[in-house]
Amino acid sequence: MLKNKLYFPNYKIPFDEVIKAYKNGLFPMAETANSKEIYWIEPKNRGIFYFDKIKISKKLRKIAKSNPFEISVDLQFRKVIESCSKLTAKRNDTWINETIKLIYLELYEKGYAHSVECYINKELVGGLYGLSIGGIFFGESMFSTVSNASKFALFHLIERLKIGNYDLIDTQFINDYLLQFGAIEIPNKKFKHILKKSIKKNSNFYKMHPKGFLPKNF
């Protein structure tokens, strides 16, 4: 894994430099939540979701029929990234520092970053955020405070991207959580070959439904 240290005083970084880095297969991470530095990361192998390889268990499909969550898109981006960075009993540190938050908040304001939010009784209980460039959605992080909330945010994202004519979701790394849904790992060289073509596509994140809450029966 390539890791190049960059320091940004006062947490300043041009958003176009971040877009350029993603287009070249890099993404930013901090070592800790309190770190004042970020690194550009380039894994030797890349985790991805191909939409035709997605696996959803019968149990989750059955739960989905009951519409347990209300879902919105791009309404609470700040709350989602704050929740993803929150330290918990199971997570005593995170790679999302203040620099990362400010980078993605600006990308959201510029229309590149997006969030999916899940609610129960109007309370935000799960979600995810990431970056959209061409035909690739670069997934960054997700959270949940109740069972299955982040899963349903992911399932909605997958359906939205399929309809919007995206090629894949970049998960950056691979773990057991992602593997259960069909994520695979490919060599970085292959990923960059795909990346070069996919970022030129004119995919549409809002083709399925515009920003806001989805109708309950959607």
Coordinates of C-alpha atoms in Angstrom, one line a residue:
M1 CA 0.0 0.0 0.0
L2 CA 1.4 3.4 -1.0
K3 CA 1.0 6.0 1.7
N4 CA 2.2 9.6 1.0
K5 CA 2.0 12.0 3.9
L6 CA 0.6 15.5 3.2
Y7 CA 0.1 18.2 5.9
F8 CA -2.6 20.8 5.4
P9 CA -2.3 23.8 7.8
N10 CA -5.6 25.2 9.0
Y11 CA -7.3 22.2 7.3
K12 CA -7.2 23.8 3.9
I13 CA -7.1 21.7 0.7
P14 CA -8.5 22.6 -2.8
F15 CA -11.4 20.4 -3.6
D16 CA -10.2 20.0 -7.2
E17 CA -7.0 18.4 -5.9
V18 CA -9.1 15.8 -4.1
I19 CA -11.0 15.0 -7.3
K20 CA -7.8 14.8 -9.3
A21 CA -6.4 12.3 -6.7
Y22 CA -9.5 10.1 -6.9
K23 CA -9.3 10.1 -10.7
N24 CA -5.8 8.7 -10.3
G25 CA -6.7 6.0 -7.8
L26 CA -5.8 7.7 -4.6
F27 CA -8.0 8.6 -1.6
P28 CA -7.3 10.5 1.7
M29 CA -7.2 9.1 5.2
A30 CA -5.9 10.2 8.6
E31 CA -4.2 7.9 11.0
T32 CA -6.3 9.0 14.0
A33 CA -9.3 11.2 14.7
N34 CA -7.0 13.8 16.3
S35 CA -4.3 13.7 13.7
K36 CA -3.6 17.0 11.9
E37 CA -2.3 15.2 8.8
I38 CA -3.8 13.1 6.1
Y39 CA -2.3 10.5 3.8
W40 CA -3.0 9.8 0.1
I41 CA -3.6 6.0 0.0
E42 CA -3.3 3.7 -2.9
P43 CA -3.9 0.0 -1.9
K44 CA -2.1 -2.8 -3.8
N45 CA -5.6 -4.5 -4.1
R46 CA -8.9 -2.7 -4.3
G47 CA -12.2 -3.7 -2.9
I48 CA -15.2 -3.2 -5.3
F49 CA -18.8 -4.1 -5.8
Y50 CA -20.0 -5.2 -9.2
F51 CA -23.7 -4.8 -9.3
D52 CA -24.4 -8.2 -10.8
K53 CA -22.4 -9.9 -8.0
I54 CA -24.4 -8.4 -5.1
K55 CA -25.7 -11.0 -2.6
I56 CA -28.6 -10.2 -0.3
S57 CA -29.8 -12.9 2.0
K58 CA -33.4 -14.2 2.1
K59 CA -33.6 -13.0 5.7
L60 CA -32.8 -9.4 4.7
R61 CA -35.1 -9.5 1.7
K62 CA -37.9 -10.6 4.0
I63 CA -37.1 -7.7 6.4
A64 CA -37.0 -5.3 3.5
K65 CA -40.6 -6.1 2.6
S66 CA -41.8 -4.5 5.9
N67 CA -40.1 -1.2 5.0
P68 CA -38.5 -0.8 8.4
F69 CA -36.7 2.4 7.6
E70 CA -37.6 5.7 6.1
I71 CA -34.8 6.7 3.6
S72 CA -33.6 10.1 2.4
V73 CA -30.7 11.2 0.2
D74 CA -28.4 14.2 0.7
L75 CA -30.4 15.8 3.4
Q76 CA -28.1 15.2 6.4
F77 CA -24.7 14.8 5.0
R78 CA -23.0 16.6 7.9
K79 CA -24.8 14.4 10.5
V80 CA -23.8 11.3 8.5
I81 CA -20.1 12.1 8.4
E82 CA -20.2 13.1 12.1
S83 CA -21.8 9.8 13.0
C84 CA -19.3 7.9 10.9
S85 CA -16.5 9.5 12.8
K86 CA -18.0 9.1 16.3
L87 CA -16.0 7.0 18.7
T88 CA -18.0 4.1 20.3
A89 CA -17.4 1.2 22.6
K90 CA -16.6 -0.9 19.5
R91 CA -14.5 1.8 17.8
N92 CA -12.0 3.6 19.9
D93 CA -10.5 5.6 17.0
T94 CA -11.2 6.5 13.4
W95 CA -9.5 7.7 10.2
I96 CA -12.0 10.6 9.8
N97 CA -10.3 13.7 11.3
E98 CA -11.3 17.3 11.0
T99 CA -9.5 17.7 7.7
I100 CA -11.4 14.7 6.2
K101 CA -14.7 16.2 7.4
L102 CA -14.0 19.6 5.8
I103 CA -12.9 18.0 2.6
Y104 CA -16.1 16.0 2.1
L105 CA -18.4 18.8 3.3
E106 CA -17.0 21.0 0.5
L107 CA -17.3 18.1 -2.0
Y108 CA -20.9 17.7 -0.9
E109 CA -21.5 21.4 -1.4
K110 CA -19.9 21.2 -4.9
G111 CA -22.2 18.3 -5.8
Y112 CA -19.7 15.5 -5.8
A113 CA -20.3 13.8 -2.4
H114 CA -23.6 12.2 -1.4
S115 CA -25.2 10.6 1.6
V116 CA -27.9 8.1 2.2
E117 CA -29.8 8.3 5.5
C118 CA -32.1 5.8 7.3
Y119 CA -34.6 6.8 10.0
I120 CA -36.9 5.2 12.5
N121 CA -39.6 7.6 13.9
K122 CA -37.8 10.5 12.3
E123 CA -34.6 9.7 14.1
L124 CA -31.4 9.2 12.1
V125 CA -30.2 5.6 12.9
G126 CA -27.9 4.8 10.0
G127 CA -26.4 6.0 6.8
L128 CA -23.4 6.2 4.5
Y129 CA -21.5 8.7 2.4
G130 CA -19.2 8.7 -0.5
L131 CA -18.0 10.4 -3.7
S132 CA -19.4 10.2 -7.2
I133 CA -17.2 10.7 -10.2
G134 CA -18.4 9.5 -13.6
G135 CA -19.5 5.9 -13.4
I136 CA -17.9 5.1 -10.0
F137 CA -19.2 5.7 -6.5
F138 CA -16.3 5.8 -4.1
G139 CA -17.8 4.5 -0.8
E140 CA -16.2 6.1 2.2
S141 CA -17.9 5.1 5.4
M142 CA -21.2 4.0 7.0
F143 CA -22.7 3.8 10.5
S144 CA -25.7 2.4 12.3
T145 CA -27.2 2.7 15.7
V146 CA -29.8 0.0 15.2
S147 CA -29.6 -3.4 13.4
N148 CA -29.6 -3.4 9.6
A149 CA -29.7 0.4 9.2
S150 CA -26.4 0.6 7.4
K151 CA -27.2 -2.4 5.3
F152 CA -30.4 -0.8 4.1
A153 CA -28.6 2.4 3.3
L154 CA -26.2 0.3 1.2
F155 CA -29.0 -1.6 -0.5
H156 CA -30.6 1.7 -1.5
L157 CA -27.3 3.0 -2.8
I158 CA -26.8 -0.1 -4.9
E159 CA -30.3 0.2 -6.5
R160 CA -29.8 4.0 -7.1
L161 CA -26.5 3.5 -8.8
K162 CA -27.7 0.7 -11.0
I163 CA -30.5 2.9 -12.2
G164 CA -28.1 5.8 -12.6
N165 CA -25.9 3.7 -15.0
Y166 CA -22.9 3.4 -12.7
D167 CA -20.2 0.7 -13.3
L168 CA -19.3 -0.2 -9.7
I169 CA -18.8 0.9 -6.1
D170 CA -15.3 1.3 -4.9
T171 CA -15.0 0.0 -1.3
Q172 CA -11.3 0.8 -1.1
F173 CA -10.5 -2.1 1.2
I174 CA -12.3 -5.4 1.8
N175 CA -13.6 -6.9 5.0
D176 CA -16.0 -9.6 6.2
Y177 CA -18.9 -7.2 6.4
L178 CA -18.6 -6.3 2.7
L179 CA -17.7 -9.8 1.6
Q180 CA -21.1 -11.1 2.8
F181 CA -22.7 -8.9 0.2
G182 CA -20.5 -9.9 -2.7
A183 CA -17.6 -7.4 -2.6
I184 CA -14.5 -8.7 -4.3
E185 CA -10.9 -7.7 -4.5
I186 CA -9.0 -6.9 -7.7
P187 CA -5.4 -5.8 -8.4
N188 CA -4.8 -2.1 -8.3
K189 CA -3.6 -2.2 -11.9
K190 CA -7.0 -3.6 -13.0
F191 CA -8.8 -1.1 -10.9
K192 CA -6.9 1.8 -12.5
H193 CA -7.7 0.5 -15.9
I194 CA -11.4 0.4 -15.1
L195 CA -11.2 3.8 -13.4
K196 CA -9.7 5.5 -16.5
K197 CA -12.7 4.6 -18.5
S198 CA -15.5 4.8 -15.9
I199 CA -14.7 8.4 -14.8
K200 CA -15.6 9.6 -18.3
K201 CA -19.2 8.3 -18.1
N202 CA -22.1 10.6 -17.5
S203 CA -23.9 8.7 -14.8
N204 CA -26.8 10.2 -12.9
F205 CA -27.0 9.9 -9.1
Y206 CA -30.5 11.4 -9.1
K207 CA -32.1 9.4 -12.0
M208 CA -33.9 7.1 -9.5
H209 CA -35.2 9.8 -7.3
P210 CA -34.1 13.4 -6.5
K211 CA -32.6 14.7 -3.3
G212 CA -34.9 14.3 -0.3
F213 CA -37.1 11.7 1.3
L214 CA -38.2 8.7 -0.7
P215 CA -41.9 7.9 -0.7
K216 CA -42.5 5.0 1.8
N217 CA -43.8 2.8 -1.0
F218 CA -41.0 3.6 -3.4

